[in-house]
Short mmCIF file of C-alpha atoms (C1' of nucleotides) in Angstrom, two decimals:
data_model
loop_
_atom_site.label_atom_id
_atom_site.label_comp_id
_atom_site.label_asym_id
_atom_site.label_seq_id
_atom_site.Cartn_x
_atom_site.Cartn_y
_atom_site.Cartn_z
CA MET M 1 -21.86 -37.41 -29.46
CA SER M 2 -23.56 -36.67 -25.71
CA SER M 3 -22.40 -39.42 -23.32
CA ARG M 4 -26.35 -38.95 -21.87
CA GLY M 5 -27.54 -41.32 -20.05
CA GLN M 6 -24.31 -43.22 -19.87
CA GLN M 7 -22.94 -44.45 -16.59
CA ILE M 8 -19.41 -43.95 -15.27
CA GLY M 9 -18.13 -47.33 -16.33
CA SER M 10 -20.81 -49.49 -17.49
CA ALA M 11 -18.72 -51.16 -19.42
CA ALA M 12 -19.88 -54.82 -18.84
CA PRO M 13 -23.16 -56.44 -17.11
CA VAL M 14 -21.56 -57.74 -14.43
CA CYS M 15 -18.49 -59.32 -14.06
CA VAL M 16 -18.09 -62.84 -11.86
CA SER M 17 -14.18 -62.30 -11.36
CA CYS M 18 -11.31 -59.63 -10.66
CA ARG M 19 -9.47 -61.05 -13.14
CA ASP M 20 -12.00 -60.39 -15.62
CA CYS M 21 -12.71 -57.35 -14.28
CA ALA M 22 -12.33 -53.78 -16.08
CA LEU M 23 -11.09 -52.08 -13.20
CA LYS M 24 -8.71 -54.61 -12.27
CA PRO M 25 -5.60 -52.27 -12.78
CA ILE M 26 -6.69 -50.13 -10.01
CA CYS M 27 -8.77 -52.04 -7.74
CA LEU M 28 -7.39 -53.37 -4.75
CA PRO M 29 -5.70 -56.53 -6.07
CA ALA M 30 -3.91 -54.64 -8.32
CA HIS M 31 -0.36 -54.10 -5.76
CA LEU M 32 -1.45 -57.82 -4.67
CA PRO M 33 0.62 -60.83 -5.56
CA GLY M 34 -1.60 -63.41 -6.82
CA GLU M 35 -1.94 -65.88 -4.12
CA GLU M 36 -3.18 -62.85 -1.90
CA ALA M 37 -5.57 -61.26 -4.96
CA ARG M 38 -7.14 -65.08 -4.93
CA ALA M 39 -7.60 -65.09 -1.06
CA LEU M 40 -9.19 -61.55 -1.06
CA GLU M 41 -11.07 -62.37 -4.36
CA ALA M 42 -12.91 -65.42 -2.19
CA ALA M 43 -14.01 -63.25 -0.01
CA VAL M 44 -15.70 -60.82 -2.11
CA GLU M 45 -19.39 -60.59 -2.48
CA ARG M 46 -19.67 -59.29 -6.07
CA GLY M 47 -21.99 -57.63 -8.36
CA ARG M 48 -24.64 -55.69 -6.01
CA GLN M 49 -26.21 -53.17 -7.94
CA VAL M 50 -28.50 -49.98 -6.69
CA LEU M 51 -30.40 -47.40 -8.49
CA PRO M 52 -29.67 -43.61 -8.40
CA GLY M 53 -30.61 -42.12 -4.99
CA VAL M 54 -30.12 -44.84 -2.95
CA THR M 55 -28.24 -44.73 -0.03
CA LEU M 56 -25.19 -47.68 0.26
CA VAL M 57 -24.22 -46.58 4.06
CA ARG M 58 -25.57 -44.42 6.50
CA ALA M 59 -23.87 -42.28 9.03
CA GLY M 60 -23.80 -44.03 12.50
CA GLU M 61 -24.44 -47.05 11.06
CA PRO M 62 -22.37 -50.02 12.08
CA MET M 63 -19.18 -50.85 9.56
CA ALA M 64 -20.11 -53.61 8.40
CA ALA M 65 -18.47 -54.34 4.86
CA LEU M 66 -15.49 -52.51 3.18
CA LEU M 67 -17.51 -51.15 0.06
CA VAL M 68 -15.81 -50.71 -3.16
CA VAL M 69 -17.64 -48.85 -6.42
CA ARG M 70 -17.26 -50.96 -8.96
CA SER M 71 -19.59 -49.14 -11.84
CA GLY M 72 -21.54 -45.30 -11.73
CA SER M 73 -20.54 -42.58 -8.90
CA ALA M 74 -21.80 -42.00 -5.82
CA LYS M 75 -21.69 -38.79 -3.39
CA ARG M 76 -20.33 -39.00 -0.37
CA TYR M 77 -21.65 -35.99 2.62
CA SER M 78 -22.70 -35.70 5.71
CA VAL M 79 -25.83 -33.84 7.21
CA THR M 80 -25.51 -30.82 9.95
CA LEU M 81 -27.50 -29.73 12.79
CA GLU M 82 -29.31 -26.93 10.63
CA GLY M 83 -30.12 -30.25 7.74
CA THR M 84 -27.64 -29.16 5.14
CA GLU M 85 -25.51 -31.22 3.40
CA GLN M 86 -21.92 -31.01 3.55
CA VAL M 87 -20.68 -32.96 0.41
CA HIS M 88 -17.19 -34.60 1.45
CA GLY M 89 -16.62 -36.29 -2.35
CA PHE M 90 -17.40 -38.21 -5.12
CA VAL M 91 -16.66 -41.59 -5.37
CA LEU M 92 -15.77 -43.34 -8.59
CA PRO M 93 -15.37 -46.91 -9.85
CA GLY M 94 -12.37 -48.78 -8.09
CA GLU M 95 -12.69 -46.21 -4.93
CA ALA M 96 -13.39 -47.39 -1.76
CA VAL M 97 -16.14 -46.39 0.35
CA GLY M 98 -16.26 -45.53 4.06
CA LEU M 99 -13.03 -45.72 5.39
CA GLU M 100 -13.63 -43.22 8.07
CA GLY M 101 -15.60 -46.25 9.62
CA PHE M 102 -12.21 -47.57 11.08
CA ALA M 103 -12.15 -44.53 13.56
CA SER M 104 -14.95 -46.03 15.82
CA GLY M 105 -16.49 -49.23 13.72
CA ARG M 106 -19.02 -46.77 12.64
CA TYR M 107 -19.41 -44.96 9.46
CA THR M 108 -19.38 -41.09 9.78
CA CYS M 109 -21.01 -40.19 6.68
CA GLU M 110 -23.30 -41.12 3.77
CA VAL M 111 -22.98 -42.54 0.53
CA SER M 112 -25.58 -42.44 -1.83
CA ALA M 113 -25.49 -43.48 -5.80
CA LEU M 114 -25.48 -40.20 -8.38
CA GLU M 115 -26.24 -42.81 -11.14
CA PRO M 116 -26.95 -46.76 -11.26
CA LEU M 117 -24.25 -48.21 -9.46
CA SER M 118 -22.92 -51.77 -9.16
CA TYR M 119 -20.47 -52.67 -5.80
CA CYS M 120 -18.08 -55.05 -4.38
CA ARG M 121 -18.52 -55.56 -0.52
CA VAL M 122 -15.85 -57.26 1.73
CA PRO M 123 -17.34 -58.18 5.12
CA MET M 124 -14.97 -56.77 7.47
CA ARG M 125 -15.17 -60.75 9.58
CA LYS M 126 -13.42 -61.69 6.61
CA LEU M 127 -11.68 -58.72 6.01
CA GLU M 128 -9.87 -59.27 9.55
CA GLN M 129 -9.23 -62.55 8.96
CA LEU M 130 -7.61 -61.96 6.19
CA LEU M 131 -5.10 -59.42 7.53
CA GLU M 132 -4.17 -61.75 9.76
CA ARG M 133 -2.74 -63.40 7.18
CA LEU M 134 -1.71 -61.42 3.89
CA PRO M 135 0.92 -58.52 4.71
CA GLY M 136 0.46 -57.40 1.40
CA LEU M 137 -3.32 -56.80 2.04
CA ARG M 138 -2.23 -54.98 5.26
CA ARG M 139 0.15 -52.76 3.53
CA GLU M 140 -2.74 -52.51 0.72
CA ILE M 141 -5.16 -51.11 3.09
CA LEU M 142 -2.83 -48.62 4.80
CA ARG M 143 -1.66 -47.63 1.65
CA LEU M 144 -5.80 -46.82 0.98
CA LEU M 145 -6.18 -45.56 3.67
CA GLY M 146 -3.26 -43.13 3.69
CA GLN M 147 -4.10 -42.14 0.33
CA ALA M 148 -7.81 -41.06 1.50
CA LEU M 149 -5.96 -38.80 4.05
CA ASP M 150 -3.43 -37.04 2.23
CA GLU M 151 -6.31 -36.26 -0.78
CA ALA M 152 -8.32 -34.90 2.13
CA GLN M 153 -5.46 -32.91 3.19
CA ARG M 154 -4.85 -31.77 -0.46
CA LEU M 155 -8.06 -30.77 -0.96
CA ARG M 156 -8.16 -28.87 2.52
CA GLY M 157 -5.75 -27.00 1.09
CA GLU M 158 -7.31 -26.19 -1.92
CA LEU M 159 -10.59 -25.11 -0.06
CA ALA M 160 -8.30 -22.48 2.02
CA GLN M 161 -6.39 -20.96 -1.03
CA SER M 162 -8.24 -20.60 -3.71
CA ASP M 163 -10.62 -18.30 -5.30
CA ALA M 164 -14.03 -19.81 -6.52
CA ARG M 165 -12.80 -20.21 -10.19
CA GLY M 166 -9.66 -21.75 -8.75
CA ARG M 167 -11.57 -24.07 -6.75
CA VAL M 168 -13.86 -25.35 -9.90
CA ALA M 169 -10.81 -25.70 -12.17
CA HIS M 170 -9.15 -27.98 -9.35
CA PHE M 171 -12.40 -29.57 -9.36
CA LEU M 172 -12.76 -30.22 -13.20
CA ALA M 173 -8.99 -31.30 -13.42
CA ASP M 174 -9.27 -33.72 -10.48
CA LEU M 175 -12.39 -35.46 -11.57
CA SER M 176 -10.66 -35.45 -14.97
CA GLU M 177 -7.21 -37.21 -14.08
CA ARG M 178 -9.38 -39.47 -12.04
CA LEU M 179 -11.34 -40.48 -15.16
CA ALA M 180 -8.24 -40.88 -17.14
CA ARG M 181 -6.90 -43.32 -14.76
CA ARG M 182 -9.89 -45.58 -15.45
CA GLY M 183 -9.46 -45.35 -19.31
CA LEU M 184 -12.02 -43.14 -19.76
CA SER M 185 -12.00 -39.54 -21.98
CA PRO M 186 -10.07 -37.29 -19.48
CA THR M 187 -11.78 -34.61 -21.98
CA GLU M 188 -14.97 -35.77 -22.65
CA PHE M 189 -17.44 -36.57 -19.88
CA ARG M 190 -20.72 -36.35 -18.12
CA LEU M 191 -21.14 -34.77 -14.47
CA SER M 192 -23.25 -37.08 -12.46
CA MET M 193 -23.81 -34.72 -9.86
CA SER M 194 -25.67 -31.27 -9.45
CA ARG M 195 -23.98 -27.89 -9.55
CA ALA M 196 -25.36 -27.60 -6.18
CA ASP M 197 -23.47 -30.81 -4.99
CA ILE M 198 -20.18 -29.25 -6.54
CA ALA M 199 -20.60 -26.12 -4.64
CA ARG M 200 -21.67 -27.70 -1.39
CA HIS M 201 -18.51 -30.39 -2.04
CA LEU M 202 -16.32 -27.03 -2.75
CA GLY M 203 -17.79 -24.08 -0.04
CA LEU M 204 -19.32 -22.33 -2.73
CA THR M 205 -22.73 -21.16 -4.05
CA LEU M 206 -24.23 -23.26 -7.04
CA GLU M 207 -24.61 -19.66 -8.77
CA THR M 208 -20.98 -19.07 -8.32
CA VAL M 209 -20.34 -22.46 -9.89
CA SER M 210 -22.48 -21.50 -12.63
CA ARG M 211 -20.92 -18.74 -12.65
CA ALA M 212 -17.32 -19.79 -13.30
CA LEU M 213 -18.32 -22.35 -15.72
CA SER M 214 -19.58 -20.02 -17.76
CA THR M 215 -16.92 -17.92 -17.48
CA PHE M 216 -14.50 -20.87 -18.52
CA LYS M 217 -16.60 -21.66 -21.72
CA ARG M 218 -16.78 -17.84 -22.15
CA GLU M 219 -12.74 -18.14 -22.52
CA GLY M 220 -12.71 -21.08 -24.62
CA TRP M 221 -11.47 -23.62 -21.58
CA LEU M 222 -14.49 -25.63 -22.01
CA ARG M 223 -17.45 -26.73 -23.73
CA VAL M 224 -20.46 -27.00 -21.66
CA ARG M 225 -23.89 -28.28 -22.26
CA ALA M 226 -26.07 -28.97 -19.17
CA ARG M 227 -23.97 -31.87 -17.16
CA ASP M 228 -21.95 -32.74 -20.30
CA ILE M 229 -18.40 -31.65 -20.24
CA SER M 230 -15.72 -31.14 -22.91
CA VAL M 231 -12.12 -30.17 -22.04
CA LEU M 232 -10.64 -28.27 -24.48
CA ARG M 233 -7.68 -26.61 -22.46
CA PRO M 234 -6.77 -28.57 -19.75
CA GLU M 235 -3.60 -26.87 -19.12
CA ALA M 236 -5.44 -23.72 -18.67
CA LEU M 237 -7.65 -25.34 -15.94
CA ALA M 238 -4.11 -26.79 -14.53
CA ALA M 239 -2.91 -23.35 -14.03
CA LEU M 240 -5.83 -22.26 -12.43
CA GLY M 241 -6.41 -24.89 -10.24
CA GLY M 242 -3.07 -26.44 -9.17
CA GLY M 243 -1.13 -24.51 -6.44
CA CYS M 244 0.00 -27.39 -4.98
CA ALA M 245 3.81 -28.97 -4.60
CA MET V 1 -1.50 -17.18 36.19
CA SER V 2 0.06 -16.32 32.99
CA SER V 3 1.24 -19.44 31.45
CA ARG V 4 4.27 -17.38 29.96
CA GLY V 5 7.08 -19.81 28.80
CA GLN V 6 5.11 -22.99 29.45
CA GLN V 7 5.13 -25.68 26.87
CA ILE V 8 1.97 -28.26 26.42
CA GLY V 9 2.72 -31.44 28.21
CA SER V 10 6.28 -30.60 29.99
CA ALA V 11 5.51 -32.37 32.89
CA ALA V 12 7.77 -35.27 33.41
CA PRO V 13 11.74 -34.20 32.00
CA VAL V 14 11.83 -38.27 29.85
CA CYS V 15 9.89 -40.86 30.74
CA VAL V 16 11.60 -44.51 29.92
CA SER V 17 8.37 -46.65 29.98
CA CYS V 18 4.84 -46.22 28.26
CA ARG V 19 3.49 -47.57 31.66
CA ASP V 20 4.67 -44.50 33.94
CA CYS V 21 3.84 -41.79 30.52
CA ALA V 22 1.39 -39.31 31.30
CA LEU V 23 0.05 -39.73 27.99
CA LYS V 24 -0.98 -43.60 29.10
CA PRO V 25 -4.68 -42.90 28.62
CA ILE V 26 -4.50 -41.31 25.23
CA CYS V 27 -1.23 -42.75 23.66
CA LEU V 28 -1.19 -45.10 20.83
CA PRO V 29 -1.12 -48.65 23.24
CA ALA V 30 -4.14 -47.17 25.13
CA HIS V 31 -6.23 -49.73 23.93
CA LEU V 32 -4.04 -52.85 23.05
CA PRO V 33 -4.08 -56.06 25.87
CA GLY V 34 -1.54 -55.65 28.33
CA GLU V 35 0.47 -57.93 26.52
CA GLU V 36 0.51 -56.41 22.55
CA ALA V 37 1.61 -52.80 24.32
CA ARG V 38 4.47 -54.35 25.90
CA ALA V 39 5.67 -55.93 22.84
CA LEU V 40 4.83 -52.55 21.32
CA GLU V 41 6.59 -50.51 24.38
CA ALA V 42 9.77 -52.69 23.07
CA ALA V 43 9.79 -51.44 20.19
CA VAL V 44 10.01 -48.00 20.51
CA GLU V 45 13.15 -45.61 20.55
CA ARG V 46 12.36 -42.56 23.70
CA GLY V 47 12.88 -39.49 24.61
CA ARG V 48 14.01 -37.61 21.57
CA GLN V 49 14.01 -33.96 22.10
CA VAL V 50 14.34 -31.13 19.84
CA LEU V 51 14.05 -27.29 20.22
CA PRO V 52 11.37 -25.00 18.33
CA GLY V 53 11.57 -25.19 14.78
CA VAL V 54 13.24 -28.10 14.01
CA THR V 55 11.54 -30.26 11.40
CA LEU V 56 10.50 -33.60 12.51
CA VAL V 57 9.75 -35.04 9.24
CA ARG V 58 10.21 -33.62 5.21
CA ALA V 59 7.59 -33.65 2.69
CA GLY V 60 9.77 -36.42 0.22
CA GLU V 61 11.68 -38.12 2.66
CA PRO V 62 11.22 -41.89 3.11
CA MET V 63 8.65 -42.91 5.96
CA ALA V 64 11.27 -44.37 8.22
CA ALA V 65 9.32 -44.51 11.44
CA LEU V 66 5.85 -43.40 13.10
CA LEU V 67 6.13 -40.58 15.32
CA VAL V 68 4.28 -39.89 18.29
CA VAL V 69 4.79 -36.45 20.28
CA ARG V 70 5.36 -36.84 23.64
CA SER V 71 5.61 -33.38 24.70
CA GLY V 72 5.23 -29.54 23.12
CA SER V 73 3.66 -29.45 19.67
CA ALA V 74 4.14 -28.87 16.18
CA LYS V 75 2.86 -27.75 13.07
CA ARG V 76 2.14 -29.65 10.01
CA TYR V 77 2.37 -28.21 6.73
CA SER V 78 3.30 -28.22 2.92
CA VAL V 79 4.98 -25.50 0.41
CA THR V 80 3.29 -24.60 -2.57
CA LEU V 81 4.65 -24.20 -6.08
CA GLU V 82 4.36 -20.75 -5.31
CA GLY V 83 6.46 -20.69 -1.92
CA THR V 84 3.65 -20.18 0.74
CA GLU V 85 2.64 -22.42 3.63
CA GLN V 86 -0.28 -24.57 3.70
CA VAL V 87 -1.11 -25.13 7.38
CA HIS V 88 -2.61 -28.76 7.53
CA GLY V 89 -2.89 -28.58 11.70
CA PHE V 90 -1.25 -28.33 14.85
CA VAL V 91 0.18 -31.96 16.26
CA LEU V 92 -0.55 -32.13 20.19
CA PRO V 93 0.91 -34.65 22.69
CA GLY V 94 -0.25 -38.45 22.01
CA GLU V 95 -0.68 -37.36 18.67
CA ALA V 96 0.76 -39.58 15.33
CA VAL V 97 3.09 -37.63 12.62
CA GLY V 98 3.15 -38.50 9.36
CA LEU V 99 0.29 -40.83 8.63
CA GLU V 100 0.15 -39.90 4.98
CA GLY V 101 2.91 -41.48 4.44
CA PHE V 102 1.53 -44.51 4.26
CA ALA V 103 0.27 -43.90 0.87
CA SER V 104 3.25 -43.66 -1.03
CA GLY V 105 5.99 -44.64 1.99
CA ARG V 106 6.92 -40.99 1.51
CA TYR V 107 6.03 -37.95 3.93
CA THR V 108 4.03 -36.02 1.96
CA CYS V 109 4.66 -32.41 4.34
CA GLU V 110 6.70 -31.39 6.45
CA VAL V 111 6.37 -31.16 10.65
CA SER V 112 8.24 -28.81 12.67
CA ALA V 113 8.28 -28.05 16.09
CA LEU V 114 6.51 -24.77 17.49
CA GLU V 115 8.38 -25.50 20.84
CA PRO V 116 10.53 -27.30 22.57
CA LEU V 117 9.50 -30.91 22.01
CA SER V 118 9.95 -34.94 22.38
CA TYR V 119 8.69 -37.37 20.79
CA CYS V 120 8.78 -41.25 20.44
CA ARG V 121 9.65 -43.11 17.41
CA VAL V 122 8.30 -46.62 16.06
CA PRO V 123 10.46 -47.97 13.17
CA MET V 124 8.58 -48.69 10.08
CA ARG V 125 10.40 -51.97 9.92
CA LYS V 126 9.50 -53.11 13.76
CA LEU V 127 6.10 -51.90 13.28
CA GLU V 128 5.23 -54.30 9.79
CA GLN V 129 6.99 -57.20 12.35
CA LEU V 130 4.61 -56.17 14.80
CA LEU V 131 1.45 -55.96 12.64
CA GLU V 132 2.22 -59.42 11.68
CA ARG V 133 1.54 -60.76 15.12
CA LEU V 134 -0.19 -58.14 16.98
CA PRO V 135 -4.18 -58.13 16.06
CA GLY V 136 -4.95 -55.55 18.36
CA LEU V 137 -2.04 -53.36 17.38
CA ARG V 138 -3.68 -53.90 13.52
CA ARG V 139 -6.91 -52.40 14.92
CA GLU V 140 -5.52 -49.57 16.75
CA ILE V 141 -3.64 -48.07 13.49
CA LEU V 142 -6.74 -48.67 11.39
CA ARG V 143 -8.42 -46.53 14.30
CA LEU V 144 -5.99 -43.99 13.62
CA LEU V 145 -5.81 -43.63 10.23
CA GLY V 146 -9.48 -43.36 10.38
CA GLN V 147 -9.50 -41.00 12.87
CA ALA V 148 -7.25 -38.95 11.05
CA LEU V 149 -9.20 -39.19 7.93
CA ASP V 150 -12.28 -38.41 9.75
CA GLU V 151 -10.92 -35.44 10.84
CA ALA V 152 -9.56 -34.12 8.28
CA GLN V 153 -12.94 -34.69 6.25
CA ARG V 154 -14.98 -32.62 9.06
CA LEU V 155 -12.36 -29.78 8.79
CA ARG V 156 -13.27 -29.57 5.64
CA GLY V 157 -16.11 -29.45 5.94
CA GLU V 158 -16.02 -26.47 8.76
CA LEU V 159 -14.27 -24.41 6.25
CA ALA V 160 -16.53 -24.83 3.22
CA GLN V 161 -19.10 -24.00 5.74
CA SER V 162 -18.17 -21.28 8.25
CA ASP V 163 -17.07 -17.87 7.86
CA ALA V 164 -14.08 -16.25 9.18
CA ARG V 165 -15.64 -16.08 12.74
CA GLY V 166 -17.21 -19.64 13.04
CA ARG V 167 -13.73 -21.12 11.74
CA VAL V 168 -11.32 -19.02 14.13
CA ALA V 169 -14.32 -20.42 17.12
CA HIS V 170 -14.22 -23.70 16.04
CA PHE V 171 -10.24 -23.70 15.83
CA LEU V 172 -10.48 -22.70 19.65
CA ALA V 173 -13.35 -24.78 20.82
CA ASP V 174 -11.56 -27.71 18.76
CA LEU V 175 -7.80 -26.77 20.70
CA SER V 176 -10.03 -26.95 23.77
CA GLU V 177 -11.33 -30.00 23.83
CA ARG V 178 -8.06 -31.70 22.60
CA LEU V 179 -5.77 -29.99 25.69
CA ALA V 180 -8.98 -31.18 27.98
CA ARG V 181 -8.44 -34.75 26.84
CA ARG V 182 -4.83 -34.58 27.59
CA GLY V 183 -5.71 -33.47 31.22
CA LEU V 184 -4.93 -29.66 30.52
CA SER V 185 -7.07 -26.80 31.41
CA PRO V 186 -9.58 -26.42 28.62
CA THR V 187 -10.14 -22.57 29.65
CA GLU V 188 -6.63 -21.49 30.21
CA PHE V 189 -4.14 -22.12 27.26
CA ARG V 190 -1.50 -20.76 25.82
CA LEU V 191 -0.87 -20.35 21.49
CA SER V 192 2.08 -21.93 20.18
CA MET V 193 1.71 -20.88 16.97
CA SER V 194 1.26 -17.95 15.43
CA ARG V 195 -1.96 -15.42 14.11
CA ALA V 196 -0.32 -16.19 10.70
CA ASP V 197 -0.05 -20.12 11.14
CA ILE V 198 -3.60 -20.02 12.51
CA ALA V 199 -4.98 -17.86 9.61
CA ARG V 200 -2.87 -20.38 7.13
CA HIS V 201 -4.75 -23.41 8.60
CA LEU V 202 -8.47 -21.47 8.35
CA GLY V 203 -7.74 -20.32 4.98
CA LEU V 204 -8.04 -16.48 6.25
CA THR V 205 -5.78 -13.86 6.40
CA LEU V 206 -3.55 -13.04 9.67
CA GLU V 207 -5.80 -9.67 10.14
CA THR V 208 -8.75 -11.31 9.90
CA VAL V 209 -7.66 -14.28 12.82
CA SER V 210 -7.15 -11.05 14.85
CA ARG V 211 -9.83 -9.14 13.92
CA ALA V 212 -12.30 -12.51 15.24
CA LEU V 213 -10.51 -12.77 18.51
CA SER V 214 -11.12 -9.20 19.30
CA THR V 215 -14.27 -9.29 18.15
CA PHE V 216 -14.81 -12.72 20.57
CA LYS V 217 -13.12 -9.98 23.33
CA ARG V 218 -15.58 -7.74 23.10
CA GLU V 219 -18.45 -9.81 23.15
CA GLY V 220 -17.02 -11.08 26.83
CA TRP V 221 -16.19 -15.09 25.36
CA LEU V 222 -12.75 -14.85 25.70
CA ARG V 223 -9.38 -13.17 27.18
CA VAL V 224 -7.05 -12.25 24.96
CA ARG V 225 -3.39 -11.74 25.97
CA ALA V 226 -0.79 -12.16 23.51
CA ARG V 227 -1.14 -15.40 22.92
CA ASP V 228 -2.50 -16.16 26.25
CA ILE V 229 -6.21 -17.49 25.85
CA SER V 230 -8.81 -17.52 29.07
CA VAL V 231 -12.49 -19.15 27.24
CA LEU V 232 -14.89 -17.39 29.20
CA ARG V 233 -17.78 -18.46 27.43
CA PRO V 234 -17.08 -22.25 25.68
CA GLU V 235 -20.68 -22.30 25.06
CA ALA V 236 -20.44 -19.30 22.73
CA LEU V 237 -17.56 -20.98 21.04
CA ALA V 238 -19.12 -23.82 20.29
CA ALA V 239 -22.28 -22.59 19.38
CA LEU V 240 -20.68 -20.54 16.21
CA GLY V 241 -17.91 -23.28 15.41
CA GLY V 242 -19.29 -26.40 16.00
CA GLY V 243 -22.00 -26.85 12.73
CA CYS V 244 -21.73 -30.56 12.52
CA ALA V 245 -23.60 -33.55 13.23
"C1'" DA P 1 17.01 2.04 30.64
"C1'" DT P 2 16.52 2.34 25.51
"C1'" DC P 3 16.53 1.02 21.38
"C1'" DG P 4 14.88 -1.94 17.32
"C1'" DG P 5 12.31 -5.51 15.57
"C1'" DC P 6 8.78 -8.74 15.32
"C1'" DA P 7 3.86 -10.16 16.07
"C1'" DC P 8 -0.12 -8.87 16.46
"C1'" DT P 9 -3.79 -5.04 16.18
"C1'" DT P 10 -6.83 -1.61 14.30
"C1'" DG P 11 -8.41 1.52 10.01
"C1'" DA P 12 -9.94 2.38 5.30
"C1'" DC P 13 -10.77 0.87 1.47
"C1'" DG P 14 -12.24 -2.19 -2.87
"C1'" DC P 15 -13.45 -6.72 -4.93
"C1'" DG P 16 -15.30 -11.28 -5.04
"C1'" DG P 17 -19.01 -14.16 -4.07
"C1'" DA P 18 -23.57 -14.38 -1.27
"C1'" DT P 19 -28.20 -13.46 -1.75
"C1'" DC P 20 -32.56 -12.36 -3.97
"C1'" DA P 21 -34.65 -12.72 -8.30
"C1'" DA P 22 -35.78 -13.69 -12.63
"C1'" DA P 23 -35.55 -15.69 -17.38
"C1'" DT P 24 -33.76 -19.78 -19.70
"C1'" DT P 25 -32.92 -24.48 -20.52
"C1'" DT P 26 -33.68 -29.29 -19.39
"C1'" DT P 27 -35.86 -33.25 -17.89
"C1'" DG P 28 -39.30 -36.69 -16.46
"C1'" DC P 29 -44.02 -37.83 -17.04
"C1'" DG P 30 -48.67 -38.41 -18.63
"C1'" DC T 1 -45.62 -34.59 -28.04
"C1'" DG T 2 -46.86 -31.20 -24.45
"C1'" DC T 3 -46.28 -29.81 -20.37
"C1'" DA T 4 -44.96 -29.03 -15.20
"C1'" DA T 5 -41.31 -29.22 -12.16
"C1'" DA T 6 -36.57 -28.95 -11.53
"C1'" DA T 7 -32.00 -27.78 -13.12
"C1'" DT T 8 -29.13 -23.95 -14.60
"C1'" DT T 9 -27.89 -19.37 -16.09
"C1'" DT T 10 -27.85 -14.46 -15.61
"C1'" DG T 11 -28.70 -10.19 -13.60
"C1'" DA T 12 -28.03 -6.69 -9.60
"C1'" DT T 13 -27.34 -5.61 -4.95
"C1'" DC T 14 -24.82 -6.17 -0.90
"C1'" DC T 15 -21.68 -7.09 2.56
"C1'" DG T 16 -17.75 -9.98 4.63
"C1'" DC T 17 -13.07 -10.15 4.21
"C1'" DG T 18 -8.45 -9.10 1.52
"C1'" DT T 19 -5.59 -5.79 0.94
"C1'" DC T 20 -2.64 -2.16 1.91
"C1'" DA T 21 -1.35 1.16 5.85
"C1'" DA T 22 -0.41 2.63 10.30
"C1'" DG T 23 -0.40 2.30 14.63
"C1'" DT T 24 0.63 -0.37 19.28
"C1'" DG T 25 2.97 -3.43 22.66
"C1'" DC T 26 6.65 -6.61 23.64
"C1'" DC T 27 11.00 -8.40 23.86
"C1'" DG T 28 15.55 -9.20 23.38
"C1'" DA T 29 19.73 -7.14 22.43
"C1'" DT T 30 22.90 -3.60 23.24
#
DNA sequence: ATCGGCACTTGACGCGGATCAAATTTTGCG
DNA sequence: CGCAAAATTTGATCCGCGTCAAGTGCCGAT
């Protein structure tokens, strides 16, 4: 019953082609015409794997490649002057890493694996060459960036407007929806990040996150057992979390 | 002494060419090779003007063009289901509007002028054609989006980590720096937005913003007279606001 | 010049969440 | 399996900020 020890999207061992990849419907090539998808695929370095805790990219490092997570999950964060972590968000399979790097050619935050993780890599050199001749890919990369921007803004709004329970509810609802889009269960999942990570992401303390979860549990909206979550009343969470138009 | 009634970057009436534009060093063409800059310039529709309160783009509207503010300032916001405004930020001369539109081809938030405002316009059709053959412009647009993303994330972090006074201090320091980059005074300026707008941007109430400003005034860090601000001790503001690496 | 309205300031009070502290569960390891 | 360390929960207390409520000053209109 528990998904203990399971990693997000760990389906197949290592894919060799985008065509056979479980992420096909949501990954970069999804919206590309077949011809462009093939050209992109030829540029992709596939199947790299890392262990939990390993850092995929570091702040300040030159942006040598565009990374897309294939399985597992990761934490995006930066370290403040005082040495505390600011958690910007969490990366799920099919999502790109380090897009802010386009700003200066260097990454501006760290990304480290929360579970065993595999990813694909498109070297920037090759990407630029491809952008030269693939109009679909151009549009797709712009779409990706626009989406990331929109999401970041939406999240900022959430932080600005919601109280603690609203933020936690929104966090869960958002995670649930993203998992669903990947064909995973939106109601039964395991959090790969700690309460402290969630708290730093939401601008709360870990105690407050824990209390919010306990409240939801008491209300009968969730079942919570350590990091395993069962969503019993998604509508309730959505109602609390989703104040956006 | 007071800048009353003055609009941000209102220098010349209406420019006819990027070459003569006061924003040349910070606007889109700044980093383009001369040849590409000329090509871009040919596609730009220039000198449109609107009055305060006029909406430049609406949420849901197709993204027909990329807009860059030339003079004046604007407010980016979206309206929540309950009818309240979420203020995402403020646009200064040389900054682009509606980049999140790349996500879906439609704008996702509203932008309205806070003062008399003029702007340039690059129709998306032409932009896409230009992207086809101008590698510098491609890089520049990606840079713009990356920057916007990075900024949005940094801001989110600020919201998550700072208390009320820290947020207001950061807001002022950020504004000050952006004005300076435009060749305007970083210490003497007029806020074009209301306390309520600032509050909604920072996730505070207008009373709290007001109190923060009063505190800074009492501490001798600022002079505040209605919307006119004089920064007396920039370091103090920066120390409060700038927790980022 | 006076009035009315609006943006802003200031004050009083209560609550939500931070902080400090301790109990309890979970996990990793020998 | 059993222990130690880490993660999480729960409890008690305190304070910052939201809320409600008066002012105060500025501007346009008459």
